[in-house]
XYZ file of N, CA and C in Angstrom:
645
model
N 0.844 -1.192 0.000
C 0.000 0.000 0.000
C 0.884 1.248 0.000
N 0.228 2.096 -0.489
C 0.897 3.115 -0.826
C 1.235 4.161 0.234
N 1.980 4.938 0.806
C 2.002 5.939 1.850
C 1.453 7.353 1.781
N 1.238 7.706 2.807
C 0.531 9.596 2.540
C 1.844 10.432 1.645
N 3.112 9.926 2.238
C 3.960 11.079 1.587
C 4.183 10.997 -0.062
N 3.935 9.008 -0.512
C 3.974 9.016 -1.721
C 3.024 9.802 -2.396
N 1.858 9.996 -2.002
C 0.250 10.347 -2.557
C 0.942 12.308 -2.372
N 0.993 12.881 -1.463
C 1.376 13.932 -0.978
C 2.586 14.529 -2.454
N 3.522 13.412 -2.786
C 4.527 13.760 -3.876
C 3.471 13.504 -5.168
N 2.270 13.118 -5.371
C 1.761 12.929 -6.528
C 0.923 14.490 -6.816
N 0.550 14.799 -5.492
C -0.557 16.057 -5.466
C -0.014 17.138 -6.135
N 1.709 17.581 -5.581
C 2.435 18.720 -5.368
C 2.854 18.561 -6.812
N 2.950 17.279 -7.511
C 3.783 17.405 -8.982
C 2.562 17.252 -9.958
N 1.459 17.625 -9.552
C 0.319 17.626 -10.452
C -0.356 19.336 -10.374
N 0.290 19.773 -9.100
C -0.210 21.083 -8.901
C 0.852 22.179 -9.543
N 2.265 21.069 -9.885
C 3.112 21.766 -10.549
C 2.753 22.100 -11.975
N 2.117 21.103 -12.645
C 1.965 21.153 -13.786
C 1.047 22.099 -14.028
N -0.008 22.395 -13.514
C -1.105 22.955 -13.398
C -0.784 24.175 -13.453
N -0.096 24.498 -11.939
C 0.719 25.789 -12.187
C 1.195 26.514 -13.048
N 1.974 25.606 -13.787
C 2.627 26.478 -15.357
C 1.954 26.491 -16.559
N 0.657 25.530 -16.203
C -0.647 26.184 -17.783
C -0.815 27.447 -17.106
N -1.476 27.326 -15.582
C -2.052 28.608 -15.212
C -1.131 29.887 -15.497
N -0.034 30.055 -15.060
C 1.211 30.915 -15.368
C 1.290 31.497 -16.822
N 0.638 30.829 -17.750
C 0.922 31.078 -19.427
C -0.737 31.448 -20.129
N -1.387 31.646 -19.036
C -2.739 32.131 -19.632
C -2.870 33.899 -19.577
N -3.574 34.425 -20.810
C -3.905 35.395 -20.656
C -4.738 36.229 -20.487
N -5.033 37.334 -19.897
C -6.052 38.142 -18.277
C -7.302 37.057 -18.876
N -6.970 37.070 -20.489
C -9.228 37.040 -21.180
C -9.122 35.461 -20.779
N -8.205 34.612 -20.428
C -8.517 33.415 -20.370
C -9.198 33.213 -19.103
N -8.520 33.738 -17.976
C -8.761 33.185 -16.465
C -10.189 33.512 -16.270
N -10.570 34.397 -17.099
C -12.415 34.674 -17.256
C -13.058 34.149 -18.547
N -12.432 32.795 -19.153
C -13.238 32.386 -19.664
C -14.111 30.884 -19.026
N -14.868 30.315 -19.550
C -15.873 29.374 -18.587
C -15.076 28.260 -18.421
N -15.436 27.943 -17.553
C -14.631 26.366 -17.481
C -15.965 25.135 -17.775
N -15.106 24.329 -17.346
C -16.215 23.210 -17.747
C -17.061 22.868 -16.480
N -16.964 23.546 -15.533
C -17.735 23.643 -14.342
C -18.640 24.935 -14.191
N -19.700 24.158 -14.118
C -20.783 25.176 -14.465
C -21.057 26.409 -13.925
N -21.480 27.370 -14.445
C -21.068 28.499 -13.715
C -20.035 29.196 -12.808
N -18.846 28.444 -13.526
C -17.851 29.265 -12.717
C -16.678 29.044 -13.958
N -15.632 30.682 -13.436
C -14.773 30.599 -15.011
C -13.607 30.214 -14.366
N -12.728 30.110 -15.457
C -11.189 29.353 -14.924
C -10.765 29.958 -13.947
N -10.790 31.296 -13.367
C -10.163 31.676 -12.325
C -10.886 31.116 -10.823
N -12.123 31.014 -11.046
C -12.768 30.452 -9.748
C -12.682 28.353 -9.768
N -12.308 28.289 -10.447
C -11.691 26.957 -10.581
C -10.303 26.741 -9.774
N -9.579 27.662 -10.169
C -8.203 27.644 -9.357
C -8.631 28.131 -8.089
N -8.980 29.008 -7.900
C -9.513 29.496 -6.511
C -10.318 28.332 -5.441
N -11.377 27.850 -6.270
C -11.802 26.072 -5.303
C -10.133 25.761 -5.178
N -9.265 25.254 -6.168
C -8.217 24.594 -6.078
C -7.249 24.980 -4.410
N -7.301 26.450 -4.651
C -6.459 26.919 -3.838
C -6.757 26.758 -2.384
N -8.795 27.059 -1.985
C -9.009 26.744 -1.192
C -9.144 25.187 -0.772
N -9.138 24.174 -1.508
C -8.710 22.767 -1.230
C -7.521 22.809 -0.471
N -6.572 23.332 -0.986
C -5.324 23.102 -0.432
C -4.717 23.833 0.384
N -6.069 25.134 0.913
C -5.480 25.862 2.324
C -6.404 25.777 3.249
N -6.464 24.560 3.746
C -8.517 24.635 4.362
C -8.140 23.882 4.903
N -8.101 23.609 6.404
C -7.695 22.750 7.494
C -9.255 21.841 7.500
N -8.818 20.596 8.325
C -10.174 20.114 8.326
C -11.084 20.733 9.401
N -11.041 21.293 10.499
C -11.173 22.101 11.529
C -11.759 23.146 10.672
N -11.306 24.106 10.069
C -11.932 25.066 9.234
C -12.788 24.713 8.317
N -12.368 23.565 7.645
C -13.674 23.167 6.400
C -15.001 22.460 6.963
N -14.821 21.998 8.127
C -16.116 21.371 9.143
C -16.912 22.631 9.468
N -16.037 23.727 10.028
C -17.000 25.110 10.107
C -17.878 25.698 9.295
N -16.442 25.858 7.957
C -17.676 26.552 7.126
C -18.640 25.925 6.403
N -18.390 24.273 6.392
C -19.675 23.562 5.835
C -21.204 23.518 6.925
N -21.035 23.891 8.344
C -21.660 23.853 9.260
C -21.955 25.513 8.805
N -21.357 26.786 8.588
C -22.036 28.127 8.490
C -22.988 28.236 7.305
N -22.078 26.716 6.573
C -23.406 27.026 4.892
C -24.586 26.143 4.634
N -24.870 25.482 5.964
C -26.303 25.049 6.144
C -25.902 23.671 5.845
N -24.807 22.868 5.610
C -24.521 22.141 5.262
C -24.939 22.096 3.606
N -24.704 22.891 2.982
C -25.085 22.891 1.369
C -23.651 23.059 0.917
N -23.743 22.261 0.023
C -21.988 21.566 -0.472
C -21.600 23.170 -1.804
N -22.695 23.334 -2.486
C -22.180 24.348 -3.077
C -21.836 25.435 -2.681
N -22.950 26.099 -1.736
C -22.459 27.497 -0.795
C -21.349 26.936 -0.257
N -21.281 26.299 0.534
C -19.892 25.738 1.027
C -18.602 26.127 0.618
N -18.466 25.498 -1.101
C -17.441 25.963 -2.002
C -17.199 27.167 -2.566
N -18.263 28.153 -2.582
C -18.566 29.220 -2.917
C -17.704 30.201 -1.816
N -18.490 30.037 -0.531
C -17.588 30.682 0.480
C -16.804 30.647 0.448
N -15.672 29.017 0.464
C -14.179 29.452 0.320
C -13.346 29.706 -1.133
N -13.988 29.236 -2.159
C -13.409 29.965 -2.961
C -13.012 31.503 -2.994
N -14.152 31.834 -2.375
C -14.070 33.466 -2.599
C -12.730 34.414 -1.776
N -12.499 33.436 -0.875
C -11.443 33.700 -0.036
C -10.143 33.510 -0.500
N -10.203 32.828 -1.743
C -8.702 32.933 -2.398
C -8.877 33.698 -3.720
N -10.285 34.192 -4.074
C -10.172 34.511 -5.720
C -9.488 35.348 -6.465
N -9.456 37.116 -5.158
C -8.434 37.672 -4.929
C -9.387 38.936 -6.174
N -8.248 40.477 -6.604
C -8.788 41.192 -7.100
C -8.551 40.963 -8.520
N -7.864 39.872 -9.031
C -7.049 39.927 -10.211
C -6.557 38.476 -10.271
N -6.240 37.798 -11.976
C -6.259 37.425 -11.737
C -4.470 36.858 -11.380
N -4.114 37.625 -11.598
C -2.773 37.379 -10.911
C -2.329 37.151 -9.286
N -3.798 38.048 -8.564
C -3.889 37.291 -7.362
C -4.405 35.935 -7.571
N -5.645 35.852 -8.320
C -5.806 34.380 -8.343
C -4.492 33.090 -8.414
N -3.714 33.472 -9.043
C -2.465 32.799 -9.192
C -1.900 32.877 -8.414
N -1.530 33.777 -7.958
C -0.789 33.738 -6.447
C -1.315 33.241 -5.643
N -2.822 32.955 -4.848
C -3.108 32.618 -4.214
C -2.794 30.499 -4.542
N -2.976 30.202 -5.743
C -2.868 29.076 -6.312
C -1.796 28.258 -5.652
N -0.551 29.418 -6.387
C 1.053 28.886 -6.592
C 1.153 28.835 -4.962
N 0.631 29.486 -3.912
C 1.179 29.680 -2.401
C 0.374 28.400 -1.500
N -0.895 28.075 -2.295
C -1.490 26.861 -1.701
C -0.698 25.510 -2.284
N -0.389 25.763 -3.783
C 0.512 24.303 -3.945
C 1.091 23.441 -3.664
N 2.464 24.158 -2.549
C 3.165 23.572 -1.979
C 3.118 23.147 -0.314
N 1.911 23.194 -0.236
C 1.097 23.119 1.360
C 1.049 21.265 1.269
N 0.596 20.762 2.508
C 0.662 19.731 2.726
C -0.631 19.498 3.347
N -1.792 20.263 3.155
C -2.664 20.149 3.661
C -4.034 19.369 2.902
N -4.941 18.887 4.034
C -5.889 18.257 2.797
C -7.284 17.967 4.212
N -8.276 18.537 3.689
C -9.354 18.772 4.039
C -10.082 16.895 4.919
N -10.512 16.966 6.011
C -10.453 15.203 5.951
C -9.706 14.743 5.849
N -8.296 14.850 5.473
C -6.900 14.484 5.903
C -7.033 13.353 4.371
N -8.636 13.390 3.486
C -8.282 12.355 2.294
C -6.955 13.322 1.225
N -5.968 12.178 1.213
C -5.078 12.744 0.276
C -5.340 12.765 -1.067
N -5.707 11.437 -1.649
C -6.134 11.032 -2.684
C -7.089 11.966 -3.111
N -8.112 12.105 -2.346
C -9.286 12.761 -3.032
C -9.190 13.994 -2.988
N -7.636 14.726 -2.152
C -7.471 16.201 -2.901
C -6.582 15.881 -4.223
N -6.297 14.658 -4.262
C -5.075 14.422 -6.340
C -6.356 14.298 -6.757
N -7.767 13.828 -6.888
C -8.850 13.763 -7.535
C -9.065 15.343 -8.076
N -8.998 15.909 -7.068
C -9.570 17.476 -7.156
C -8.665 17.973 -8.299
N -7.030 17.635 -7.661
C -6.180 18.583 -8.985
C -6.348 18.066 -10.222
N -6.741 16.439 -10.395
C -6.621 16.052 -11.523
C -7.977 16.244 -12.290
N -9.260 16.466 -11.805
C -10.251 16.160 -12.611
C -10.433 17.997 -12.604
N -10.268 19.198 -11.893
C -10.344 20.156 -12.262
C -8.797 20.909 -12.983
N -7.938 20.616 -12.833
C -7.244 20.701 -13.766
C -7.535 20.624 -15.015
N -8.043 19.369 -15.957
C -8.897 19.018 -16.647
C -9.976 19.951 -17.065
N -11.123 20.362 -16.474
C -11.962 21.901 -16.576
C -11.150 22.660 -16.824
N -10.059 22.367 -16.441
C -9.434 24.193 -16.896
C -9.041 24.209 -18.405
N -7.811 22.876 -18.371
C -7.317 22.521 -19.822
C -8.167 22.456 -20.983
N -9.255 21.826 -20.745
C -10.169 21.434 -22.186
C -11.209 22.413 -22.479
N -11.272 23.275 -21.291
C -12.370 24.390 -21.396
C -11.448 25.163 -22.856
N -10.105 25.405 -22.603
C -8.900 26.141 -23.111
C -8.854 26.029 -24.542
N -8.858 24.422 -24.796
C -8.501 23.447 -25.128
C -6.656 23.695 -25.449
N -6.442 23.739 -24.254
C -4.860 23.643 -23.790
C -4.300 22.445 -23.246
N -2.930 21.525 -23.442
C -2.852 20.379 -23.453
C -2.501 20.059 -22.028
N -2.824 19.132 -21.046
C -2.172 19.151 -19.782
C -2.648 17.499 -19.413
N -1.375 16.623 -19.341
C -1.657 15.290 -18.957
C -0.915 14.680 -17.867
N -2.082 14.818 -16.718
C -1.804 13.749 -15.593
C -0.758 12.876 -15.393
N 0.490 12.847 -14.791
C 0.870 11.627 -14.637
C 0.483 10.176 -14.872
N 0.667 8.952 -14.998
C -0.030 8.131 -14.932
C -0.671 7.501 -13.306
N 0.721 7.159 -12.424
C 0.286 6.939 -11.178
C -0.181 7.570 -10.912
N -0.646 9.169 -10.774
C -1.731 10.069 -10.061
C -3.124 9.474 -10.703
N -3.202 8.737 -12.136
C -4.413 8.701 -12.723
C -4.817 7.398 -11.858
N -3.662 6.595 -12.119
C -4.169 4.808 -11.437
C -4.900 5.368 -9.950
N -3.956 5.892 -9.126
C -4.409 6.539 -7.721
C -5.797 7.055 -7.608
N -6.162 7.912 -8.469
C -7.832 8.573 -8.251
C -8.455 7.865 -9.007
N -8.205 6.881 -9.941
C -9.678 5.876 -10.548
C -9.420 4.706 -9.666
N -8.610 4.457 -8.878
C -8.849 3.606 -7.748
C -10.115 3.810 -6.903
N -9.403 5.527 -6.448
C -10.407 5.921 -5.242
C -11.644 6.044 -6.052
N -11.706 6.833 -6.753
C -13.320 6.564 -7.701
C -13.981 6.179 -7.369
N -13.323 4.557 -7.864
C -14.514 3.668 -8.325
C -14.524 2.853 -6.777
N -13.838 2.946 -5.572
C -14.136 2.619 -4.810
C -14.864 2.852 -3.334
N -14.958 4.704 -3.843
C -15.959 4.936 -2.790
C -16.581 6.731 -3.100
N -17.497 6.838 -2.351
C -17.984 8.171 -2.664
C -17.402 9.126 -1.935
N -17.041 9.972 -2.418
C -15.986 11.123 -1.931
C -17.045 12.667 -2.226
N -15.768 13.835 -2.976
C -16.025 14.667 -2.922
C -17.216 14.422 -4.072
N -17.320 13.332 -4.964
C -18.281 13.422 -5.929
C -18.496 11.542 -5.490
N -20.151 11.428 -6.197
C -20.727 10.330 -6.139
C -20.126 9.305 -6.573
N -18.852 9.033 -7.102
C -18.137 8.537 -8.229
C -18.241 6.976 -7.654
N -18.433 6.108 -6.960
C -18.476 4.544 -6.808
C -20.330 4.758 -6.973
N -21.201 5.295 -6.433
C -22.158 4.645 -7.032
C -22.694 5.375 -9.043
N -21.882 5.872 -9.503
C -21.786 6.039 -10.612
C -22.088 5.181 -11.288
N -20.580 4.847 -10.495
C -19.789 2.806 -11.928
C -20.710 1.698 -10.958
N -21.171 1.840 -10.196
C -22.121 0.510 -9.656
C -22.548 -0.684 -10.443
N -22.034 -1.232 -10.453
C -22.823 -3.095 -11.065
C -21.821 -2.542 -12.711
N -20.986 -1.831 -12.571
C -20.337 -1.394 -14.620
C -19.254 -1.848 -14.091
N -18.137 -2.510 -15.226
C -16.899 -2.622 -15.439
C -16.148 -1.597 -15.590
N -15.549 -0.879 -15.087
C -14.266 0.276 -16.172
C -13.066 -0.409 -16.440
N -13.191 0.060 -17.217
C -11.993 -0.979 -18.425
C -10.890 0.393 -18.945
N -9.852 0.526 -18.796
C -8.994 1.077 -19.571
C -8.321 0.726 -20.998
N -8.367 1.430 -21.708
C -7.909 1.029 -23.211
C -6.482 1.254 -22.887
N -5.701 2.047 -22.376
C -4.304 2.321 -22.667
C -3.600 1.945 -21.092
N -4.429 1.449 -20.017
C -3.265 0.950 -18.772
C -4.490 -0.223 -18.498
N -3.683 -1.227 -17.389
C -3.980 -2.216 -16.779
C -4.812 -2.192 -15.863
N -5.666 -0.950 -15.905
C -6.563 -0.656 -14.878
C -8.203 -1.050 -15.259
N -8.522 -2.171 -14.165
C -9.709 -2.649 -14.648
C -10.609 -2.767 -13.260
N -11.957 -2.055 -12.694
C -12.742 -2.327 -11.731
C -14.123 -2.476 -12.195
N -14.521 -3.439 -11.547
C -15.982 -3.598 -11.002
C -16.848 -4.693 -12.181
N -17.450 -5.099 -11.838
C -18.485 -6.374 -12.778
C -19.467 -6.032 -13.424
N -19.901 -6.114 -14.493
C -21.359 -5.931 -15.326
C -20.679 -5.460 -16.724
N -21.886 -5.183 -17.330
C -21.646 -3.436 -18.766
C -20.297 -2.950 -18.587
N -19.306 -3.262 -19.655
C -18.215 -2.579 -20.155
C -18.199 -0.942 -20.252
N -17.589 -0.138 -19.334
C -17.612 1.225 -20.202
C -15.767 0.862 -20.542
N -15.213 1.245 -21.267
C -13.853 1.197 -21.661
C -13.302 2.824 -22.207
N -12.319 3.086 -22.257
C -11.758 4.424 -22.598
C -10.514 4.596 -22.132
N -10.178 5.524 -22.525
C -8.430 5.658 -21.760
C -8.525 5.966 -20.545
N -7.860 5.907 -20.004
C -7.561 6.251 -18.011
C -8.134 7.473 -17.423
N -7.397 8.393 -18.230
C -8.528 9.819 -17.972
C -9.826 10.065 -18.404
N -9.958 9.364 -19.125
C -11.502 9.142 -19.818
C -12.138 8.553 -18.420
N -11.841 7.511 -18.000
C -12.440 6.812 -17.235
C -12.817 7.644 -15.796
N -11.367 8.403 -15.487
C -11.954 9.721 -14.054
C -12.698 10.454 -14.272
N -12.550 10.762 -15.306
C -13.230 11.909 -15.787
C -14.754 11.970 -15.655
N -14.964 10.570 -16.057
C -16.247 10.348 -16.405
C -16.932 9.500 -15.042
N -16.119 9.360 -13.976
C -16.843 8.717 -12.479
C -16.496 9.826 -11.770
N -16.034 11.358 -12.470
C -16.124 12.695 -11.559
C -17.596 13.535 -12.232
N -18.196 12.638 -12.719
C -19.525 13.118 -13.635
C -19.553 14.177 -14.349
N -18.223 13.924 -15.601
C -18.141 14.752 -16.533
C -18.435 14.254 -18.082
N -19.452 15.062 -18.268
C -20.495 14.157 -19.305
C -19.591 14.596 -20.475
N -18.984 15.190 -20.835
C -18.559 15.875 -22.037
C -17.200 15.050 -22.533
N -16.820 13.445 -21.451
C -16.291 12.285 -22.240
C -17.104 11.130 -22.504
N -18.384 11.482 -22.206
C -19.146 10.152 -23.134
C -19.059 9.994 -24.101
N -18.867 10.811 -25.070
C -18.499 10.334 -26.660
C -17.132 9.728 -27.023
N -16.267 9.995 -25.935
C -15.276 9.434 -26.327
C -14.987 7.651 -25.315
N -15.744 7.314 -24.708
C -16.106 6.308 -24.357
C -16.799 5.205 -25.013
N -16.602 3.461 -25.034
C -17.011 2.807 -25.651
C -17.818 1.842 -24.778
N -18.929 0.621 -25.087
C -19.202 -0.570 -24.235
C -20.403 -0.521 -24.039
N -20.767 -1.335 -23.669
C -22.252 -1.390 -23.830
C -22.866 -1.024 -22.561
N -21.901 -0.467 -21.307
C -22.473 0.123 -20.566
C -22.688 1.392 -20.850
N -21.984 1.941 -21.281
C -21.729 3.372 -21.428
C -23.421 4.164 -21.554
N -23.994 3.894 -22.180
C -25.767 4.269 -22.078
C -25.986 4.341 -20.592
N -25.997 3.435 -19.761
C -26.458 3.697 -18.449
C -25.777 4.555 -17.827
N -24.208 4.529 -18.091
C -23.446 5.643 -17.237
C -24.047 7.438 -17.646
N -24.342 6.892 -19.092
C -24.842 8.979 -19.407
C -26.258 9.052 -18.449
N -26.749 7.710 -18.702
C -28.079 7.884 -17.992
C -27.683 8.589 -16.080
N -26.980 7.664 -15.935
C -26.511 8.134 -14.525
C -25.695 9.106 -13.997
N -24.996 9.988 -15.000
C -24.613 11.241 -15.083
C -25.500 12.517 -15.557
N -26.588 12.286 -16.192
C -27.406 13.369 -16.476
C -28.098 13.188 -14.871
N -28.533 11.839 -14.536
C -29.664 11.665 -13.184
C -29.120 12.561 -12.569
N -27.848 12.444 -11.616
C -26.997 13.702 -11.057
C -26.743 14.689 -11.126
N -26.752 15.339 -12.621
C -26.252 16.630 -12.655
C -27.816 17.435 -12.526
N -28.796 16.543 -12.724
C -30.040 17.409 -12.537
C -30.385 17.607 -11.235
N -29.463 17.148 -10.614
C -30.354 17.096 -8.624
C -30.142 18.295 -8.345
């Protein structure tokens, strides 16, 4: 099994990468949309930043001040890193990066966060930015094995995920198959890789990604 500090070295070299798309964008980008709804690339990094400066002590509070509603929740602390510009936004980013902190102390499911919104940022762009591989094996592990910051194990419920390009294979029933990031991507309920997904599950998974995004 793997250790916190290994997972901890996967987060920081995924937040590196991230870092230097963010670093090479310009003012009109960080306000253009991301692939997260209603919010533009700069408030994307800003969730990011507050992921990674948010004690669990503090993130129990302010989910307790926001009625327990998961979006106000994120809303509140984003706003606390978004900053006046977006070069504060970046700064606030680049200064949470190298923190060692993680909300619930889940490590993994803050590399989920960098890797599947990272992702929103890149393809919103359509700017190129690819995951490590072990950071990918690491969060379609956690995925498909339990519900975290997103519904992602009862997603793939009773489905196979099958990877086309690594050795990564979970769960019994309906084939969905796709490449590795295809596969997070799409148990972080991001509908906009169903087309690039194959198997004869794949119908139930859109079915079960639209069910969600309408709640």
């Amino acid at each position: 099994m793997k250790d916190a500090r290994w997972h901890w070295e996967l987060v920081h070299a995924e937040r590196a990468r991230l870092a230097e798309l963010l670093g090479s964008l310009a003012p009109e980008q960080w306000i253009a949309p991301s692939l997260c709804a209603n919010w533009q690339i700069r408030d994307v990094a800003a969730h990011l930043a507050a992921a990674g400066s948010t004690t669990t002590a503090r993130w129990l509070v302010n989910m307790a001040r926001s009625g327990f509603n998961a979006d106000r929740h994120n809303e509140r602390l984003l706003r606390k890193q978004l900053g006046n510009s977006p070069r504060q936004s970046l700064e606030n980013f680049n200064r949470s990066a190298i923190k060692s902190i993680a909300p619930l102390n889940s490590v993994t499911g803050l590399l989920g966060e960098v890797v599947v919104h990272g992702q929103d940022i890149a393809e919103a762009l359509d700017l190129p930015l690819a995951p490590e591989r072990p950071a990918l094996r690491a969060v379609a592990g956690f995925f498909a094995s339990r519900d975290f910051a997103v519904n992602s194990k009862t997603l793939v419920k009773g489905l196979r995920m099958s990877a086309a390009d690594d050795a990564f294979s979970y769960g019994d029933g309906p084939e969905v198959r796709g490449e590795l990031l295809d596969l997070v991507l799409a148990m972080a309920g991001r509908e906009q890789v169903l087309p690039r997904l194959q198997g004869e599950g794949v119908g139930e998974l859109a079915r079960r990604i639209t069910a969600q995004a309408r709640k």
